[in-house]
Amino acid sequence: MGCLFCNILEKKVPATVVYEDEHALAFRDIRPVAPTHVLVIPKKHVAAVHDLDDAHAEAVGRVLVAARRVADQEGLTKDGYRLVINDGDAAGQTVHHIHVHVLGGRSLTWPPG
Ligand code: AMP
Ligand code: ZN
């Protein structure tokens, strides 16, 4: 079994990759909730925000920079977009490898559900 997103990193599970660098991978969400819905993950496994420590600071920063690049690449920068990280059950986290959702291409309501 193992971690689904680690399996995507290891190419054991297919994904539509839209961006990759030394620290992060970005691929299209399999069940998009917006015209653009991309997930950005760190290449080093960390399960959730509640597990973050000082040692993860660079990896998380790199994920945000990658998310910004994905947004540019997807043409979202002019109109705006949303980055989401769900943490734990109440937020609906279903995959326990930290990931930033990049959502855009439509108007996004606030507050989220
Ligand atoms: P979260 O609910 O924040 O944990 O988000 C997990 C996301 O992963 C959901 O939006 C799913 O649609 C998405 N997802 C699950 N399996 C895959 C997959 N094999 N490839 C791409 N996205 C996936
Ligand atoms: Zn993982």
mmCIF file of C-alpha atoms and ligand atoms in Angstrom:
data_model
loop_
_atom_site.group_PDB
_atom_site.id
_atom_site.type_symbol
_atom_site.label_atom_id
_atom_site.label_comp_id
_atom_site.label_asym_id
_atom_site.label_seq_id
_atom_site.Cartn_x
_atom_site.Cartn_y
_atom_site.Cartn_z
ATOM 1 C CA MET A 1 0.000 0.000 0.000
ATOM 2 C CA GLY A 2 2.014 2.957 1.277
ATOM 3 C CA CYS A 3 1.330 6.590 0.599
ATOM 4 C CA LEU A 4 -0.633 7.411 -2.580
ATOM 5 C CA PHE A 5 1.280 10.620 -3.264
ATOM 6 C CA CYS A 6 4.660 8.943 -2.619
ATOM 7 C CA ASN A 7 3.523 6.355 -5.185
ATOM 8 C CA ILE A 8 2.786 9.187 -7.636
ATOM 9 C CA LEU A 9 6.282 10.595 -6.934
ATOM 10 C CA GLU A 10 7.756 7.157 -7.640
ATOM 11 C CA LYS A 11 5.664 6.863 -10.859
ATOM 12 C CA LYS A 12 3.933 3.752 -9.497
ATOM 13 C CA VAL A 13 0.593 5.564 -9.846
ATOM 14 C CA PRO A 14 -0.038 7.682 -12.965
ATOM 15 C CA ALA A 15 -0.756 11.398 -12.715
ATOM 16 C CA THR A 16 -0.907 14.365 -15.061
ATOM 17 C CA VAL A 17 2.194 16.238 -13.929
ATOM 18 C CA VAL A 18 2.186 19.959 -14.720
ATOM 19 C CA TYR A 19 5.308 21.079 -12.819
ATOM 20 C CA GLU A 20 8.324 19.474 -11.192
ATOM 21 C CA ASP A 21 11.499 20.739 -9.560
ATOM 22 C CA GLU A 22 14.050 19.372 -7.109
ATOM 23 C CA HIS A 23 11.725 19.826 -4.122
ATOM 24 C CA ALA A 24 8.131 19.656 -5.360
ATOM 25 C CA LEU A 25 5.790 17.917 -7.799
ATOM 26 C CA ALA A 26 2.479 19.311 -9.106
ATOM 27 C CA PHE A 27 -0.219 17.274 -10.830
ATOM 28 C CA ARG A 28 -3.891 17.657 -11.721
ATOM 29 C CA ASP A 29 -6.440 16.620 -9.113
ATOM 30 C CA ILE A 30 -8.329 13.521 -10.241
ATOM 31 C CA ARG A 31 -11.660 15.079 -9.110
ATOM 32 C CA PRO A 32 -11.340 18.765 -9.982
ATOM 33 C CA VAL A 33 -13.622 21.221 -8.175
ATOM 34 C CA ALA A 34 -12.579 24.207 -10.302
ATOM 35 C CA PRO A 35 -11.488 24.648 -13.940
ATOM 36 C CA THR A 36 -7.901 24.583 -12.644
ATOM 37 C CA HIS A 37 -7.300 22.215 -9.721
ATOM 38 C CA VAL A 38 -3.695 21.205 -9.201
ATOM 39 C CA LEU A 39 -2.068 19.568 -6.165
ATOM 40 C CA VAL A 40 1.460 20.561 -5.168
ATOM 41 C CA ILE A 41 3.375 18.190 -2.902
ATOM 42 C CA PRO A 42 6.821 18.150 -1.311
ATOM 43 C CA LYS A 43 9.082 15.385 -2.571
ATOM 44 C CA LYS A 44 9.865 14.435 1.044
ATOM 45 C CA HIS A 45 6.927 12.760 2.763
ATOM 46 C CA VAL A 46 5.294 14.646 5.599
ATOM 47 C CA ALA A 47 1.743 13.654 6.508
ATOM 48 C CA ALA A 48 0.069 16.891 7.540
ATOM 49 C CA VAL A 49 0.459 20.467 8.718
ATOM 50 C CA HIS A 50 0.126 19.292 12.326
ATOM 51 C CA ASP A 51 3.357 17.302 11.858
ATOM 52 C CA LEU A 52 5.419 20.271 10.644
ATOM 53 C CA ASP A 53 8.535 21.262 12.507
ATOM 54 C CA ASP A 54 11.427 23.682 11.939
ATOM 55 C CA ALA A 55 13.131 21.022 9.831
ATOM 56 C CA HIS A 56 10.301 21.225 7.268
ATOM 57 C CA ALA A 57 10.414 25.002 6.831
ATOM 58 C CA GLU A 58 12.376 24.984 3.594
ATOM 59 C CA ALA A 59 10.371 22.137 2.042
ATOM 60 C CA VAL A 60 7.085 23.919 2.762
ATOM 61 C CA GLY A 61 8.408 27.221 1.437
ATOM 62 C CA ARG A 62 9.486 25.446 -1.746
ATOM 63 C CA VAL A 63 5.988 24.005 -2.145
ATOM 64 C CA LEU A 64 4.503 27.509 -1.968
ATOM 65 C CA VAL A 65 6.967 28.819 -4.541
ATOM 66 C CA ALA A 66 6.070 25.869 -6.784
ATOM 67 C CA ALA A 67 2.349 26.660 -6.286
ATOM 68 C CA ARG A 68 2.992 30.242 -7.391
ATOM 69 C CA ARG A 69 4.738 28.933 -10.521
ATOM 70 C CA VAL A 70 1.847 26.565 -11.259
ATOM 71 C CA ALA A 71 -0.629 29.448 -10.911
ATOM 72 C CA ASP A 72 1.420 31.553 -13.364
ATOM 73 C CA GLN A 73 1.700 28.624 -15.770
ATOM 74 C CA GLU A 74 -2.061 27.999 -15.603
ATOM 75 C CA GLY A 75 -2.814 31.663 -16.322
ATOM 76 C CA LEU A 76 -4.420 32.305 -12.922
ATOM 77 C CA THR A 77 -2.317 35.207 -11.707
ATOM 78 C CA LYS A 78 -4.262 38.052 -13.311
ATOM 79 C CA ASP A 79 -7.701 37.076 -11.944
ATOM 80 C CA GLY A 80 -6.528 35.456 -8.708
ATOM 81 C CA TYR A 81 -6.684 31.996 -7.264
ATOM 82 C CA ARG A 82 -6.835 30.131 -3.952
ATOM 83 C CA LEU A 83 -4.323 27.885 -2.177
ATOM 84 C CA VAL A 84 -5.840 25.391 0.279
ATOM 85 C CA ILE A 85 -4.263 22.953 2.720
ATOM 86 C CA ASN A 86 -6.709 20.681 4.522
ATOM 87 C CA ASP A 87 -5.448 19.411 7.864
ATOM 88 C CA GLY A 88 -7.088 16.500 9.609
ATOM 89 C CA ASP A 89 -10.561 14.990 9.550
ATOM 90 C CA ALA A 90 -12.647 18.104 10.252
ATOM 91 C CA ALA A 91 -11.083 19.807 7.241
ATOM 92 C CA GLY A 92 -11.654 16.744 5.062
ATOM 93 C CA GLN A 93 -8.027 15.707 4.582
ATOM 94 C CA THR A 94 -8.140 12.381 2.767
ATOM 95 C CA VAL A 95 -4.540 11.923 1.614
ATOM 96 C CA HIS A 96 -1.936 11.983 4.356
ATOM 97 C CA HIS A 97 0.954 13.490 2.408
ATOM 98 C CA ILE A 98 0.870 17.267 2.726
ATOM 99 C CA HIS A 99 -0.486 18.980 -0.402
ATOM 100 C CA VAL A 100 -1.490 22.449 -1.478
ATOM 101 C CA HIS A 101 -4.588 22.674 -3.667
ATOM 102 C CA VAL A 102 -4.225 25.367 -6.364
ATOM 103 C CA LEU A 103 -7.765 26.381 -7.322
ATOM 104 C CA GLY A 104 -8.722 28.876 -9.983
ATOM 105 C CA GLY A 105 -10.455 29.625 -13.224
ATOM 106 C CA ARG A 106 -13.750 30.654 -11.598
ATOM 107 C CA SER A 107 -14.960 32.919 -8.799
ATOM 108 C CA LEU A 108 -14.394 31.272 -5.425
ATOM 109 C CA THR A 109 -16.779 31.996 -2.579
ATOM 110 C CA TRP A 110 -15.743 32.796 0.980
ATOM 111 C CA PRO A 111 -15.987 31.326 3.558
ATOM 112 C CA PRO A 112 -15.357 27.839 2.176
ATOM 113 C CA GLY A 113 -17.818 25.118 3.210
HETATM 114 P P1 AMP B 1 -7.554 16.393 0.617
HETATM 115 O O1 AMP B 1 -9.030 16.101 0.754
HETATM 116 O O2 AMP B 1 -7.167 17.799 0.950
HETATM 117 O O3 AMP B 1 -6.708 15.371 1.360
HETATM 118 O O4 AMP B 1 -7.231 16.262 -0.926
HETATM 119 C C1 AMP B 1 -6.894 15.068 -1.553
HETATM 120 C C2 AMP B 1 -7.133 15.280 -3.016
HETATM 121 O O5 AMP B 1 -6.460 14.260 -3.738
HETATM 122 C C3 AMP B 1 -8.609 15.224 -3.439
HETATM 123 O O6 AMP B 1 -8.980 16.464 -4.026
HETATM 124 C C4 AMP B 1 -8.649 14.066 -4.434
HETATM 125 O O7 AMP B 1 -9.534 14.298 -5.507
HETATM 126 C C5 AMP B 1 -7.209 13.986 -4.880
HETATM 127 N N1 AMP B 1 -6.772 12.694 -5.371
HETATM 128 C C6 AMP B 1 -7.021 11.475 -4.814
HETATM 129 N N2 AMP B 1 -6.415 10.512 -5.532
HETATM 130 C C7 AMP B 1 -5.765 11.130 -6.562
HETATM 131 C C8 AMP B 1 -4.975 10.675 -7.648
HETATM 132 N N3 AMP B 1 -4.687 9.365 -7.829
HETATM 133 N N4 AMP B 1 -4.488 11.600 -8.519
HETATM 134 C C9 AMP B 1 -4.767 12.904 -8.358
HETATM 135 N N5 AMP B 1 -5.502 13.406 -7.344
HETATM 136 C C10 AMP B 1 -6.005 12.526 -6.461
HETATM 137 ZN ZN ZN B 2 3.878 10.315 0.970
#
